[in-house]
Amino acid sequence: MSIQYPAREHLANLPTPLQPLHKITELYSTPFGGPQVWIKRDDLTESAMSGNKVRKLEYIIAEAKVRGCNTLITCGGEQSNHCRATALAAAKCGMKAHLILRGAAELTSGNIPDGNLLVDYLAGARVSVYPLREYVSRLPELFEEWASFYQNQGNRALCIPTGGSDGLGIWGYLQCAEELLEDCRRVGFQPDRLVCASGSGGTQAGLTLGCQMLGADTGVTGYAVSDNEAYFIDKIQEDVRQWAEAYAQEFPFDSRRIHVNDKYIGPGYGIATEEIYQTIALAAQLEGILLDPVYTGKAFHGLLKDIEQGHYAGCRHIVFVHTGGQFGVFPQRAGFSACWADG
Ligand SMILES: *Cc1c(COP(=O)(O)O)cnc(C)c1O
């Protein structure tokens, strides 16, 4: 079926490249009877706005304009890629950005902002950092308070949920599913499976819905980096339900197509272990690809482990969607100390 998209603000450089990972395949897949591994370079969607969130923001910002909004309010962790992309996209579109951040003091070196947070400030975003407990218990109120703050000043704010994942942001990865299936067709294969990191679920939701709508047998697996399988199965269905309602879509989404692997979260969201740092170094050294310790490093590590265990033995072609996150490497610089040999 052909998908009818709503208005979109052009921010990303699309299509992003689809590339083979020859050395990874040769060393970590072929010996285990695994598939050819490919990578969809959504880390190249843009330079500073890089990653998956800019695809969602193309639809979110177009909607903000339709609603006459001049301010974007969103939320996330202190090193949120989504908040950084929102801050930059707002600047480019002549809008204000207000970021509600969950404090993570251990990732900041003194009071000097690092990584994504540094870029937030450079982009002119207004930043409010809340302690974890207050953030978790009062997030809806914090959105309301800041929205009325802007309203009282004669502005109009659009509130964007965590990760831009809802029935609006899902369009970004519906479109990516279409783009990616076309990339593969052009190269001459049908992907058996797409793999991505799942944090707020919107990327996986869009890819899963997209593959079904486009009549592809391709399965989609999200490697969870935060919550468990039950959470994502619920969240993805909720995003699709919102999308169907808001855009009067009658499409019968098959929730059995939702595949979540929650075995590689490790100690928790944003916390990596030695093997994750090592996998990031491996990908950089073998393929010249930079993964991150919060999302893509964990998902890629999970993928390689599962290939090694024969989990993907029936697949011929697997595409890892690189969702970005490069700025998250630097605040965790201390974790990489064992990744290279001296002399
Ligand atoms: C946000 C993010 C993800 C997860 O995407 P969701 O749509 O929130 O599940 C994956 N990788 C990176 C680098 C991200 O910033």
Short mmCIF file of C-alpha atoms and ligand atoms in Angstrom, two decimals:
data_model
loop_
_atom_site.label_atom_id
_atom_site.label_comp_id
_atom_site.label_asym_id
_atom_site.label_seq_id
_atom_site.Cartn_x
_atom_site.Cartn_y
_atom_site.Cartn_z
CA MET A 1 0.00 0.00 0.00
CA SER A 2 1.18 3.56 -0.49
CA ILE A 3 1.59 5.61 2.66
CA GLN A 4 0.15 9.15 2.71
CA TYR A 5 2.39 11.31 4.88
CA PRO A 6 1.43 14.54 6.67
CA ALA A 7 3.40 17.80 6.32
CA ARG A 8 7.14 17.53 6.95
CA GLU A 9 9.83 20.10 7.71
CA HIS A 10 13.04 19.21 5.84
CA LEU A 11 15.86 18.97 8.38
CA ALA A 12 17.64 15.67 7.63
CA ASN A 13 19.78 14.65 4.67
CA LEU A 14 17.81 11.73 3.28
CA PRO A 15 18.10 9.00 2.23
CA THR A 16 20.92 8.02 4.58
CA PRO A 17 23.44 5.47 3.23
CA LEU A 18 22.98 1.71 3.55
CA GLN A 19 26.38 0.03 3.85
CA PRO A 20 27.69 -3.54 4.26
CA LEU A 21 29.73 -4.34 7.38
CA HIS A 22 32.15 -6.71 5.63
CA LYS A 23 34.68 -7.25 8.41
CA ILE A 24 32.11 -7.61 11.16
CA THR A 25 30.25 -10.15 9.01
CA GLU A 26 33.40 -12.09 8.18
CA LEU A 27 34.68 -12.25 11.77
CA TYR A 28 31.52 -12.30 13.89
CA SER A 29 28.73 -13.73 11.72
CA THR A 30 29.97 -16.10 8.98
CA PRO A 31 31.78 -18.46 11.46
CA PHE A 32 28.47 -18.91 13.31
CA GLY A 33 26.36 -19.43 10.18
CA GLY A 34 24.99 -15.94 10.65
CA PRO A 35 23.69 -13.37 8.18
CA GLN A 36 25.34 -10.65 6.12
CA VAL A 37 25.27 -7.61 8.40
CA TRP A 38 24.40 -4.19 6.97
CA ILE A 39 24.15 -0.79 8.57
CA LYS A 40 21.65 1.99 7.87
CA ARG A 41 23.55 5.17 8.63
CA ASP A 42 21.00 7.25 10.51
CA ASP A 43 23.97 8.64 12.43
CA LEU A 44 24.40 10.63 9.21
CA THR A 45 20.95 12.22 9.09
CA GLU A 46 22.62 15.53 9.92
CA SER A 47 25.84 16.74 11.53
CA ALA A 48 24.94 18.43 14.81
CA MET A 49 21.29 17.23 14.69
CA SER A 50 22.55 13.70 13.94
CA GLY A 51 20.67 10.54 14.80
CA ASN A 52 17.13 9.22 14.77
CA LYS A 53 15.36 12.08 16.55
CA VAL A 54 15.66 14.48 13.63
CA ARG A 55 13.45 12.20 11.50
CA LYS A 56 10.70 12.45 14.12
CA LEU A 57 11.27 16.19 14.52
CA GLU A 58 10.61 16.76 10.83
CA TYR A 59 6.99 15.82 11.42
CA ILE A 60 6.77 17.30 14.93
CA ILE A 61 7.99 20.73 13.82
CA ALA A 62 5.72 20.76 10.78
CA GLU A 63 2.82 20.10 13.17
CA ALA A 64 4.05 22.81 15.56
CA LYS A 65 3.91 25.28 12.67
CA VAL A 66 0.39 24.16 11.72
CA ARG A 67 -0.67 24.82 15.32
CA GLY A 68 1.01 28.25 15.37
CA CYS A 69 3.56 27.31 18.04
CA ASN A 70 6.81 29.25 18.45
CA THR A 71 8.21 27.22 21.37
CA LEU A 72 9.10 23.54 21.81
CA ILE A 73 9.16 22.02 25.29
CA THR A 74 10.58 18.54 25.69
CA CYS A 75 12.28 16.34 28.27
CA GLY A 76 14.92 13.68 28.77
CA GLY A 77 18.08 12.70 30.56
CA GLU A 78 20.89 15.19 30.97
CA GLN A 79 22.65 13.61 27.96
CA SER A 80 19.48 13.26 25.88
CA ASN A 81 20.16 13.10 22.14
CA HIS A 82 16.51 13.95 21.57
CA CYS A 83 16.79 17.18 23.59
CA ARG A 84 19.99 18.17 21.77
CA ALA A 85 18.39 17.57 18.35
CA THR A 86 15.27 19.50 19.45
CA ALA A 87 17.38 22.46 20.64
CA LEU A 88 19.18 22.66 17.29
CA ALA A 89 16.06 22.10 15.18
CA ALA A 90 14.21 24.80 17.11
CA ALA A 91 17.10 27.23 16.51
CA LYS A 92 17.10 26.45 12.80
CA CYS A 93 13.33 26.98 12.56
CA GLY A 94 13.32 30.23 14.55
CA MET A 95 11.62 28.70 17.57
CA LYS A 96 12.49 28.67 21.27
CA ALA A 97 13.37 25.39 22.97
CA HIS A 98 12.90 24.60 26.64
CA LEU A 99 14.42 21.37 27.94
CA ILE A 100 13.24 19.66 31.11
CA LEU A 101 16.19 17.47 32.09
CA ARG A 102 16.63 14.67 34.59
CA GLY A 103 19.80 15.41 36.54
CA ALA A 104 22.62 12.88 36.43
CA ALA A 105 25.40 14.57 38.37
CA GLU A 106 27.82 11.66 37.95
CA LEU A 107 28.05 12.29 34.19
CA THR A 108 29.02 15.94 34.46
CA SER A 109 32.58 17.01 35.06
CA GLY A 110 32.19 19.71 37.69
CA ASN A 111 29.76 22.31 36.44
CA ILE A 112 31.12 22.33 32.93
CA PRO A 113 28.49 20.97 30.54
CA ASP A 114 29.67 18.12 28.31
CA GLY A 115 28.40 16.16 25.31
CA ASN A 116 24.77 16.77 24.38
CA LEU A 117 24.21 19.19 27.26
CA LEU A 118 26.99 21.45 26.00
CA VAL A 119 25.31 21.54 22.57
CA ASP A 120 21.94 22.33 24.21
CA TYR A 121 23.46 25.49 25.69
CA LEU A 122 25.28 26.39 22.48
CA ALA A 123 21.98 26.15 20.57
CA GLY A 124 20.42 28.68 22.93
CA ALA A 125 17.96 26.32 24.59
CA ARG A 126 16.64 27.16 28.01
CA VAL A 127 17.51 24.27 30.31
CA SER A 128 15.87 23.30 33.62
CA VAL A 129 17.47 20.38 35.44
CA TYR A 130 15.43 18.53 38.09
CA PRO A 131 16.56 15.89 40.55
CA LEU A 132 15.57 12.35 39.50
CA ARG A 133 12.83 11.98 42.11
CA GLU A 134 11.08 15.23 41.25
CA TYR A 135 11.42 14.59 37.53
CA VAL A 136 9.81 11.16 37.81
CA SER A 137 6.97 12.19 40.09
CA ARG A 138 6.14 15.60 38.57
CA LEU A 139 6.92 15.36 34.83
CA PRO A 140 3.35 16.06 33.59
CA GLU A 141 3.09 19.07 35.94
CA LEU A 142 6.49 20.37 34.85
CA PHE A 143 5.30 20.34 31.23
CA GLU A 144 2.09 22.16 32.24
CA GLU A 145 3.91 24.74 34.33
CA TRP A 146 6.38 25.61 31.59
CA ALA A 147 3.69 25.60 28.88
CA SER A 148 1.63 28.14 30.85
CA PHE A 149 4.78 30.15 31.60
CA TYR A 150 5.28 30.60 27.84
CA GLN A 151 1.57 31.11 27.23
CA ASN A 152 1.51 33.95 29.77
CA GLN A 153 4.30 35.65 27.86
CA GLY A 154 2.25 35.55 24.66
CA ASN A 155 4.00 32.51 23.23
CA ARG A 156 2.53 29.17 22.25
CA ALA A 157 4.35 25.96 23.15
CA LEU A 158 4.17 22.43 21.76
CA CYS A 159 4.98 19.77 24.35
CA ILE A 160 6.97 16.88 22.88
CA PRO A 161 7.04 13.63 24.89
CA THR A 162 10.21 11.68 25.79
CA GLY A 163 12.16 10.79 22.66
CA GLY A 164 9.50 12.36 20.44
CA SER A 165 7.73 9.01 20.59
CA ASP A 166 3.98 9.19 20.04
CA GLY A 167 1.42 9.02 17.25
CA LEU A 168 3.04 12.04 15.55
CA GLY A 169 6.75 11.19 15.86
CA ILE A 170 6.09 7.68 14.54
CA TRP A 171 5.85 9.12 10.99
CA GLY A 172 9.61 9.61 10.97
CA TYR A 173 10.34 5.89 11.17
CA LEU A 174 7.40 4.86 9.04
CA GLN A 175 9.14 6.89 6.37
CA CYS A 176 12.51 5.35 7.26
CA ALA A 177 11.02 1.85 6.84
CA GLU A 178 9.93 2.78 3.34
CA GLU A 179 13.31 4.35 2.57
CA LEU A 180 15.23 1.35 3.93
CA LEU A 181 13.20 -1.28 2.06
CA GLU A 182 13.84 0.72 -1.11
CA ASP A 183 17.60 0.93 -0.30
CA CYS A 184 17.71 -2.87 0.03
CA ARG A 185 15.70 -3.42 -3.14
CA ARG A 186 18.12 -1.22 -5.05
CA VAL A 187 21.12 -3.22 -3.76
CA GLY A 188 19.27 -6.45 -4.58
CA PHE A 189 18.15 -8.12 -1.36
CA GLN A 190 15.19 -8.39 0.99
CA PRO A 191 16.20 -7.84 4.61
CA ASP A 192 15.11 -10.68 6.91
CA ARG A 193 15.41 -8.46 9.95
CA LEU A 194 15.96 -4.87 11.05
CA VAL A 195 17.60 -4.24 14.41
CA CYS A 196 17.59 -1.03 16.43
CA ALA A 197 18.13 0.21 19.97
CA SER A 198 14.88 0.98 21.80
CA GLY A 199 14.69 3.72 24.43
CA SER A 200 11.28 5.34 24.13
CA GLY A 201 10.06 2.89 21.48
CA GLY A 202 9.17 5.26 18.64
CA THR A 203 11.85 4.11 16.24
CA GLN A 204 10.87 0.48 16.65
CA ALA A 205 7.18 1.40 16.44
CA GLY A 206 7.63 3.19 13.11
CA LEU A 207 9.83 0.48 11.60
CA THR A 208 7.48 -2.32 12.70
CA LEU A 209 4.32 -0.59 11.51
CA GLY A 210 6.07 0.45 8.29
CA CYS A 211 7.22 -3.05 7.39
CA GLN A 212 3.71 -4.39 7.88
CA MET A 213 2.06 -1.56 5.92
CA LEU A 214 4.47 -2.06 3.03
CA GLY A 215 3.78 -5.79 2.92
CA ALA A 216 7.34 -6.83 3.82
CA ASP A 217 8.06 -10.06 5.71
CA THR A 218 10.95 -8.27 7.38
CA GLY A 219 10.95 -8.65 11.16
CA VAL A 220 12.04 -5.82 13.47
CA THR A 221 13.86 -6.41 16.75
CA GLY A 222 14.36 -3.65 19.28
CA TYR A 223 17.17 -4.13 21.79
CA ALA A 224 15.91 -2.43 24.94
CA VAL A 225 18.28 -0.04 26.72
CA SER A 226 15.96 1.09 29.50
CA ASP A 227 12.70 -0.74 30.17
CA ASN A 228 11.65 -4.38 29.84
CA GLU A 229 9.90 -6.27 27.05
CA ALA A 230 6.38 -5.82 28.48
CA TYR A 231 6.89 -2.05 28.65
CA PHE A 232 7.88 -1.76 24.99
CA ILE A 233 5.12 -4.07 23.74
CA ASP A 234 2.65 -1.79 25.50
CA LYS A 235 4.27 1.48 24.49
CA ILE A 236 4.54 0.56 20.81
CA GLN A 237 0.90 -0.47 20.68
CA GLU A 238 -0.04 2.80 22.36
CA ASP A 239 1.94 4.90 19.84
CA VAL A 240 0.31 3.02 16.96
CA ARG A 241 -3.14 3.43 18.54
CA GLN A 242 -2.60 7.21 18.90
CA TRP A 243 -1.39 7.42 15.31
CA ALA A 244 -4.42 5.48 14.00
CA GLU A 245 -6.78 7.74 15.93
CA ALA A 246 -5.14 11.06 15.03
CA TYR A 247 -4.81 10.25 11.33
CA ALA A 248 -7.99 8.17 10.87
CA GLN A 249 -5.99 5.10 9.86
CA GLU A 250 -7.98 1.88 9.65
CA PHE A 251 -4.84 -0.24 9.33
CA PRO A 252 -4.97 -3.49 11.40
CA PHE A 253 -1.60 -3.41 13.15
CA ASP A 254 -0.40 -6.87 14.17
CA SER A 255 1.15 -6.54 17.63
CA ARG A 256 2.66 -10.03 17.28
CA ARG A 257 5.20 -8.34 15.00
CA ILE A 258 6.70 -6.52 18.02
CA HIS A 259 9.97 -8.23 19.00
CA VAL A 260 11.86 -6.91 21.99
CA ASN A 261 15.12 -8.22 23.41
CA ASP A 262 15.66 -6.88 26.93
CA LYS A 263 18.66 -9.06 27.87
CA TYR A 264 21.37 -6.50 27.16
CA ILE A 265 20.27 -3.49 29.24
CA GLY A 266 23.05 -4.22 31.73
CA PRO A 267 23.05 -2.35 35.06
CA GLY A 268 20.57 0.27 33.82
CA TYR A 269 19.79 3.08 31.40
CA GLY A 270 22.90 5.04 30.49
CA ILE A 271 25.21 2.71 32.41
CA ALA A 272 27.57 0.66 30.26
CA THR A 273 29.85 -2.24 31.17
CA GLU A 274 33.34 -3.11 29.99
CA GLU A 275 32.04 -5.34 27.18
CA ILE A 276 29.95 -2.45 25.78
CA TYR A 277 32.98 -0.15 25.71
CA GLN A 278 34.93 -2.95 24.02
CA THR A 279 32.23 -3.44 21.38
CA ILE A 280 32.30 0.29 20.63
CA ALA A 281 36.09 0.13 20.17
CA LEU A 282 35.71 -2.97 17.98
CA ALA A 283 33.21 -1.29 15.64
CA ALA A 284 35.42 1.80 15.40
CA GLN A 285 38.55 -0.27 14.67
CA LEU A 286 37.01 -2.71 12.19
CA GLU A 287 34.51 -0.53 10.37
CA GLY A 288 35.25 3.11 11.19
CA ILE A 289 31.83 3.41 12.82
CA LEU A 290 31.29 5.26 16.10
CA LEU A 291 28.64 3.72 18.37
CA ASP A 292 27.58 5.16 21.75
CA PRO A 293 27.49 3.65 25.26
CA VAL A 294 23.79 4.44 25.96
CA TYR A 295 21.96 3.09 22.89
CA THR A 296 23.72 1.79 19.79
CA GLY A 297 26.67 0.19 21.62
CA LYS A 298 24.31 -1.95 23.71
CA ALA A 299 22.11 -2.89 20.76
CA PHE A 300 25.05 -3.76 18.53
CA HIS A 301 26.65 -5.77 21.31
CA GLY A 302 23.38 -7.67 21.76
CA LEU A 303 23.17 -8.30 18.03
CA LEU A 304 26.72 -9.73 17.84
CA LYS A 305 26.14 -11.92 20.91
CA ASP A 306 22.88 -13.24 19.49
CA ILE A 307 24.49 -13.95 16.12
CA GLU A 308 27.26 -15.86 17.94
CA GLN A 309 24.61 -17.90 19.75
CA GLY A 310 22.95 -18.85 16.46
CA HIS A 311 19.91 -16.74 17.15
CA TYR A 312 19.85 -15.34 13.60
CA ALA A 313 20.94 -18.54 11.81
CA GLY A 314 17.87 -18.50 9.56
CA CYS A 315 18.56 -14.94 8.34
CA ARG A 316 20.51 -14.06 5.22
CA HIS A 317 20.51 -10.27 5.56
CA ILE A 318 20.20 -8.23 8.72
CA VAL A 319 20.24 -4.43 8.85
CA PHE A 320 21.39 -2.64 11.99
CA VAL A 321 19.87 0.84 12.13
CA HIS A 322 22.54 3.14 13.55
CA THR A 323 20.45 5.69 15.41
CA GLY A 324 23.31 8.09 16.29
CA GLY A 325 24.35 9.17 19.78
CA GLN A 326 27.98 10.15 19.10
CA PHE A 327 27.94 13.05 21.56
CA GLY A 328 27.20 10.55 24.35
CA VAL A 329 30.65 9.00 23.95
CA PHE A 330 32.53 11.95 25.42
CA PRO A 331 30.89 12.29 28.86
CA GLN A 332 31.73 8.58 29.36
CA ARG A 333 35.38 8.92 28.30
CA ALA A 334 36.57 7.30 31.54
CA GLY A 335 34.88 4.01 30.58
CA PHE A 336 37.11 3.50 27.56
CA SER A 337 40.41 3.44 29.43
CA ALA A 338 40.96 -0.30 28.88
CA CYS A 339 40.11 -0.19 25.15
CA TRP A 340 43.55 0.34 23.71
CA ALA A 341 46.98 -1.05 24.39
CA ASP A 342 49.85 1.18 25.51
CA GLY A 343 52.66 1.34 22.95
C1 LIG B 1 16.67 8.00 21.34
C2 LIG B 1 17.71 7.11 20.79
C3 LIG B 1 17.43 5.75 20.50
C4 LIG B 1 16.12 5.11 20.83
O1 LIG B 1 15.09 5.53 19.99
P1 LIG B 1 13.60 5.50 20.53
O2 LIG B 1 12.80 5.91 19.38
O3 LIG B 1 13.56 6.48 21.68
O4 LIG B 1 13.32 4.12 21.02
C5 LIG B 1 18.42 4.98 19.94
N1 LIG B 1 19.63 5.48 19.68
C6 LIG B 1 19.95 6.76 19.96
C7 LIG B 1 21.33 7.22 19.67
C8 LIG B 1 18.99 7.62 20.50
O5 LIG B 1 19.32 8.88 20.77
#
